[in-house]
Coordinates of C-alpha atoms in Angstrom, one line a residue:
Chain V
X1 CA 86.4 82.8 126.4
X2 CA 84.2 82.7 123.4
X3 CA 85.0 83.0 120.1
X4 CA 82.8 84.2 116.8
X5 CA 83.7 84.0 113.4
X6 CA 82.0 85.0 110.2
X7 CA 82.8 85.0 106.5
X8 CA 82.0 87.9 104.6
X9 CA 83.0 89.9 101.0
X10 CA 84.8 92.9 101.0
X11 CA 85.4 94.0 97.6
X12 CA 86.4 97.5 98.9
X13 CA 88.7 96.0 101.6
X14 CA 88.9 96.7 105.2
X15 CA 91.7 98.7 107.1
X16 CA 94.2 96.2 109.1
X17 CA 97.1 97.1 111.5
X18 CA 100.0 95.1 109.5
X19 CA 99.4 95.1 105.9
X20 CA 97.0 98.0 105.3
X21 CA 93.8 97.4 103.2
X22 CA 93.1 93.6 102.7
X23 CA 90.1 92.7 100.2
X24 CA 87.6 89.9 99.1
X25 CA 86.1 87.3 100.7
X26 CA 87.6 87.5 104.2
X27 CA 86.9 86.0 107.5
X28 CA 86.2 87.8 111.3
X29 CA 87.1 86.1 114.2
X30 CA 85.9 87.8 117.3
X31 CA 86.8 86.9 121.1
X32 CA 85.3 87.8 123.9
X33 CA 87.1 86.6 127.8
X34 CA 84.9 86.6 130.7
X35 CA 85.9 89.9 131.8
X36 CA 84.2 91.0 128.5
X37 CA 87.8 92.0 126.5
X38 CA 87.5 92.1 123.2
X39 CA 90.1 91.2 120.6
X40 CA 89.3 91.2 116.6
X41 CA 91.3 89.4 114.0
X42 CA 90.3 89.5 110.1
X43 CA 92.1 87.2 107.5
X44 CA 91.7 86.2 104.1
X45 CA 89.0 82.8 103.7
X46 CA 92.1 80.2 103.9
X47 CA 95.0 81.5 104.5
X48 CA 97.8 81.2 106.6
X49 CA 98.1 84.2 108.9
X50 CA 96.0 86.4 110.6
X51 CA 95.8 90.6 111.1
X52 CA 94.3 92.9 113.7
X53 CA 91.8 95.8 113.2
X54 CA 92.6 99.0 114.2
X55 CA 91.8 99.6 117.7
X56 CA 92.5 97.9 121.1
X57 CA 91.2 97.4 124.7
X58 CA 87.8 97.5 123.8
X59 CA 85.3 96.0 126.9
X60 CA 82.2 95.0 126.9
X61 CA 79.9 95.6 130.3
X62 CA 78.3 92.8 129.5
X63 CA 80.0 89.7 127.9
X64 CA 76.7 88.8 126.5
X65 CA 76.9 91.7 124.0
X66 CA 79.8 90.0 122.1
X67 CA 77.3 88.3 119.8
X68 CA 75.5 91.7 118.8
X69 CA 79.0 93.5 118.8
X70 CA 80.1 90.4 116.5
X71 CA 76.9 90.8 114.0
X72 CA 77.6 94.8 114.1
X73 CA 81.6 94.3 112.4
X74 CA 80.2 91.8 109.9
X75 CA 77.9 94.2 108.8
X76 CA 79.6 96.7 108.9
X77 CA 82.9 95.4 107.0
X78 CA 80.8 93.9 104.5
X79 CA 80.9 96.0 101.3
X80 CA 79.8 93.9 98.2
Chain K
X1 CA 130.0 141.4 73.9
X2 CA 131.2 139.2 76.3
X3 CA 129.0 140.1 79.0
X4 CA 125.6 139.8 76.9
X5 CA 126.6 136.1 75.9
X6 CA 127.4 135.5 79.6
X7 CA 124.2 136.5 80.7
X8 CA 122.6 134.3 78.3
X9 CA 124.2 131.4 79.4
X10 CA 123.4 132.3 82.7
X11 CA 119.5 132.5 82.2
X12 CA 119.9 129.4 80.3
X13 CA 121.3 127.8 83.2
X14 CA 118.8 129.4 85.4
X15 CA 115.6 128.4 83.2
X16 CA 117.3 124.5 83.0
X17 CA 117.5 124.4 86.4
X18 CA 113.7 125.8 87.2
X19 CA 112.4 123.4 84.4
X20 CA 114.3 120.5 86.4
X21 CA 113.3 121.4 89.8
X22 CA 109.7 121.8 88.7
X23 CA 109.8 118.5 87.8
X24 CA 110.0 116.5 91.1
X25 CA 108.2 113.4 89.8
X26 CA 111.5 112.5 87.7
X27 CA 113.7 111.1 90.0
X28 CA 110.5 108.3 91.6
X29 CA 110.0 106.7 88.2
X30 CA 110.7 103.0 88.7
X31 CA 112.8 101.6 85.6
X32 CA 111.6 99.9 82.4
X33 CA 108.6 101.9 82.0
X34 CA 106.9 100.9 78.3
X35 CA 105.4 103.3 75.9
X36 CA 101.6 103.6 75.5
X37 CA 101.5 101.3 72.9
X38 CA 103.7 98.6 74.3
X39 CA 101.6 98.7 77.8
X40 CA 98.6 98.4 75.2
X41 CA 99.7 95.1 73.3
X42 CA 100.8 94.0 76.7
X43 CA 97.3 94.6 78.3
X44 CA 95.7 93.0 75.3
X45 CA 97.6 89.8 75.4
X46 CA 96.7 88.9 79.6
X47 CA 94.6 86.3 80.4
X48 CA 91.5 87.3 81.4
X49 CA 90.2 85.2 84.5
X50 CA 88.5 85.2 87.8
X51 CA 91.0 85.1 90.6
X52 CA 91.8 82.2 92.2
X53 CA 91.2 81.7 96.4
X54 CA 93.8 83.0 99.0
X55 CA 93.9 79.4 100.5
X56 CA 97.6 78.9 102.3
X57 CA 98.4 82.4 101.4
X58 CA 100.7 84.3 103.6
X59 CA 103.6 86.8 103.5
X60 CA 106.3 84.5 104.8
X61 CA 106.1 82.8 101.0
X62 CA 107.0 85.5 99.6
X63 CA 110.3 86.3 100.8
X64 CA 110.6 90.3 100.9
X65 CA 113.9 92.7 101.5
X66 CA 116.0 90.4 100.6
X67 CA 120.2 91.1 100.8
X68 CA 121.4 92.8 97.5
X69 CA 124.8 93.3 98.7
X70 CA 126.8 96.0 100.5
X71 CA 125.1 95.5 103.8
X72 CA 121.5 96.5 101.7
X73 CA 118.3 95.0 101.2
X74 CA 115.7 95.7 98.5
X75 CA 113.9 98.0 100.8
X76 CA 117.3 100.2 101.1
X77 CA 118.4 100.0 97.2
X78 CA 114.4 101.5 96.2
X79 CA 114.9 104.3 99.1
X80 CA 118.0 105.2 97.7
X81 CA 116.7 104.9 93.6
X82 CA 113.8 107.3 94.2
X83 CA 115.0 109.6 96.8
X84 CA 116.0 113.3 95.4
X85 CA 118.3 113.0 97.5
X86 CA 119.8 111.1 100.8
X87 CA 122.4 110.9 103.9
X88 CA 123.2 107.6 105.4
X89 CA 123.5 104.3 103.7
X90 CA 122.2 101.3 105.0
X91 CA 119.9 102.6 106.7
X92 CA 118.9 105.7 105.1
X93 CA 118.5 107.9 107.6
X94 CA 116.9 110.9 105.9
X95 CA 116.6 112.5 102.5
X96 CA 113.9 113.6 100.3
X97 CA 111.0 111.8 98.7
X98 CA 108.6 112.8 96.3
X99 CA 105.5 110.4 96.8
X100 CA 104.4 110.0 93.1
X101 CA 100.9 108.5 94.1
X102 CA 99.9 111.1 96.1
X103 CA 101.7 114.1 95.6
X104 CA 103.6 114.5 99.1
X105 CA 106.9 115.2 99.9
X106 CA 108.3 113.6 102.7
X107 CA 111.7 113.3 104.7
X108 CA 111.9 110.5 106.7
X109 CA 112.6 107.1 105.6
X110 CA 109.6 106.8 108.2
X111 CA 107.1 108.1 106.4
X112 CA 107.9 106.0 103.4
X113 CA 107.2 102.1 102.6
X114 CA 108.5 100.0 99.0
X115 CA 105.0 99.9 97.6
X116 CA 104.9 96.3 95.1
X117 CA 102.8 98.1 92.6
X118 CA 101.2 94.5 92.2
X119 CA 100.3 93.7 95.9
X120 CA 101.8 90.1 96.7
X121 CA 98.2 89.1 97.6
X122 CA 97.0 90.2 94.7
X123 CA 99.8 88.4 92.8
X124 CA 98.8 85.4 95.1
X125 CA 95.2 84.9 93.6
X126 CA 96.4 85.8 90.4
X127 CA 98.7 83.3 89.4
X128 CA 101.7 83.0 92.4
X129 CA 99.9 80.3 94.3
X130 CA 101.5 78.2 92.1
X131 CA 104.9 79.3 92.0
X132 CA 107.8 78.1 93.9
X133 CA 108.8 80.1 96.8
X134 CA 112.2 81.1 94.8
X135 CA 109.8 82.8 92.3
X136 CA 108.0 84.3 94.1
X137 CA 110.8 85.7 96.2
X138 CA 112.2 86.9 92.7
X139 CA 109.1 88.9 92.2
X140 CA 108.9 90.5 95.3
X141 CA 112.4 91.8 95.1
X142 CA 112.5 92.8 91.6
X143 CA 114.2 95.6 90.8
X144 CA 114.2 95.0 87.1
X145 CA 111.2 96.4 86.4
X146 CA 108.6 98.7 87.6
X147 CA 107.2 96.6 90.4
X148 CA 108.5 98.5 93.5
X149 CA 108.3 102.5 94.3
X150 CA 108.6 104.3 97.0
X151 CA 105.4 106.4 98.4
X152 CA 103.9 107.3 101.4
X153 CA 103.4 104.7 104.0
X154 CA 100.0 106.3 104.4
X155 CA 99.3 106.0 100.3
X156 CA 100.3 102.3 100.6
X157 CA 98.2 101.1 103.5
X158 CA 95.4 102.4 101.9
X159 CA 96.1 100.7 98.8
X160 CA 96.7 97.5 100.5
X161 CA 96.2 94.4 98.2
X162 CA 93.8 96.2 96.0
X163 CA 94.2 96.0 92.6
X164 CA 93.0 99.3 89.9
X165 CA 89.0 98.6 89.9
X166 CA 88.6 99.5 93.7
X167 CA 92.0 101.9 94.5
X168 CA 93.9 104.0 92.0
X169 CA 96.3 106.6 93.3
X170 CA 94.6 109.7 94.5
X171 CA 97.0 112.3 92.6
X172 CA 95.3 111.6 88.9
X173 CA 98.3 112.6 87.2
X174 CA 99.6 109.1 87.9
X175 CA 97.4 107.2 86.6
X176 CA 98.4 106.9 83.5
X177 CA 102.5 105.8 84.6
X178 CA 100.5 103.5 87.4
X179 CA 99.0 101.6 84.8
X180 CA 101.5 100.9 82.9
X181 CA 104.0 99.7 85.8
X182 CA 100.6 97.3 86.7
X183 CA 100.4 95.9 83.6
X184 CA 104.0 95.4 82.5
X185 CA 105.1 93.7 86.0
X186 CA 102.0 91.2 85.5
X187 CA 103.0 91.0 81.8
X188 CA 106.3 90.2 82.8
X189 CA 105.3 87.8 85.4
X190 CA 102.6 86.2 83.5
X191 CA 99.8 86.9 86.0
X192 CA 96.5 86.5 84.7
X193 CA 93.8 89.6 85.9
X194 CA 89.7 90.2 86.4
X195 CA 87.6 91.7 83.6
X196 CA 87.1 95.1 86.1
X197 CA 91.1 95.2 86.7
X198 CA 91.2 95.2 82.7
X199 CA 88.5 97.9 82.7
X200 CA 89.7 100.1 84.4
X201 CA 93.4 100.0 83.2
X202 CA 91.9 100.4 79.8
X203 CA 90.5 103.6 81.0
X204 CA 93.6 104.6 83.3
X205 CA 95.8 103.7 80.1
X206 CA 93.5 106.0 77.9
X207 CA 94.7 108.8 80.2
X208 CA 98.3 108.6 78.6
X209 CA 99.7 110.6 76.1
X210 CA 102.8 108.5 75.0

């Protein structure tokens, strides 16, 4: 199991499954299991609970794409 | 004689009841509402600040749908205020709603959430971080003011915790009602806002003709 995590700004917010739209400076926590399953969680930079993206049962082939997957989302989200 | 007045009253009723049913938006109005020029003076007298972090936020402190009697919770008592009409009580378990943010008509309780007009996270980093969680269960159940409305789920999620510089409803006709619910429930509640938030009330307010 790894785990990535990056803080990024989203001024324009970014979809969740729970609470809709959640915006500003936010944190992505990626995890990848050896079988190359991906989960993604996103919260606010210091607080208490934490929401899913849309989207489940992703795979990777290879569990050493979770890092390029990880960077993807970051960049992605990020919307200044 | 008798006839002719008749038929007047008639086509009195008749255009009364087309200018009322033309009129959906009516019945979704939260309560306490303020002019133009009270929104304005309100607007004018917020504090102006950068918002604060989101450190130990989460939804559980702010206790929401909380028991106002009758076997209802906050959630029921707005469903009920802004539906044109309803069957069940407790839960509603259909009726009629007029989504005033984006112009849909729905009738399933379903396909419709309590919006807080100001978003509890946004409240959060504006000012609530400091409250006590009695206070800040107070404001997310307030029914005193015009903090909570009922829209579209979908009009809701994509509003999420954003606050007027980065989402405004999508029917424009609302802006100008939208604004001044925003700015009365954070005049009310003594949250402070961000120079864009102020900007673009400003203009939002502008769009109001009383």
């Amino acid at each position: 199991m790894e785990e990535k995590s990056s803080i990024f700004i989203a001024t324009h917010g970014v979809m969740t499954v729970e609470v809709g739209v959640i915006s500003g400076e936010l944190e992505l926590r990626t995890t990848c299991d050896d079988e190359g399953a991906l989960t993604l969680a996103i919260t606010y930079v210091g607080a208490e609970e934490w929401y899913t993206l849309p989207g489940e049962h992703y795979r990777l082939h290879d569990p050493r794409d979770h890092e390029v997957v990880h960077r993807m989302l970051v960049t992605v989200l990020e919307r200044p | 004689m008798v006839k002719k007045s008749r038929l007047f009253v008639f086509a009195l009723v008749l255009s009364l009841s087309a200018g009322f049913y033309g009129t959906p938006t009516a019945s979704a109005l939260p309560p306490g509402t303020p002019s133009k020029s009270t929104a304005q003076s309100q607007l004018n007298s917020l504090t102006v600040k950068s918002e604060s972090t989101m450190t130990g936020y989460s939804r559980d402190k702010f206790p929401h749908w909380t028991s106002q009697g009758g076997g209802c919770d906050t959630r029921q008592v707005v469903l009920k205020r802004d539906a044109d009409y309803y069957s069940g009580s407790c839960p509603v378990t259909s009726g009629k709603w007029y989504s005033y943010y984006d112009g849909i008509t729905v009738y399933s309780p379903s396909e419709i959430d309590i919006d807080h007009i100001v978003p509890l996270a946004e409240a959060w980093r504006s000012g609530a971080s400091s409250w006590t969680t009695e206070k800040r269960q107070n404001f997310a159940n307030d029914l005193g003011g015009p903090q909570l409305i009922a829209v579209t789920a979908s009009s809701n999620r994509a509003k999420g915790d954003q606050d007027p510089s980065t989402w405004k409803p999508t029917r424009s006709g609302a802006h100008c009602a939208y604004a001044k619910w925003w700015i009365n429930t954070k005049y009310r509640w003594g949250l402070h806002l961000q120079s864009s938030e102020k900007t673009a009330l400003q203009s939002m307010l502008n769009t109001c003709s009383y």
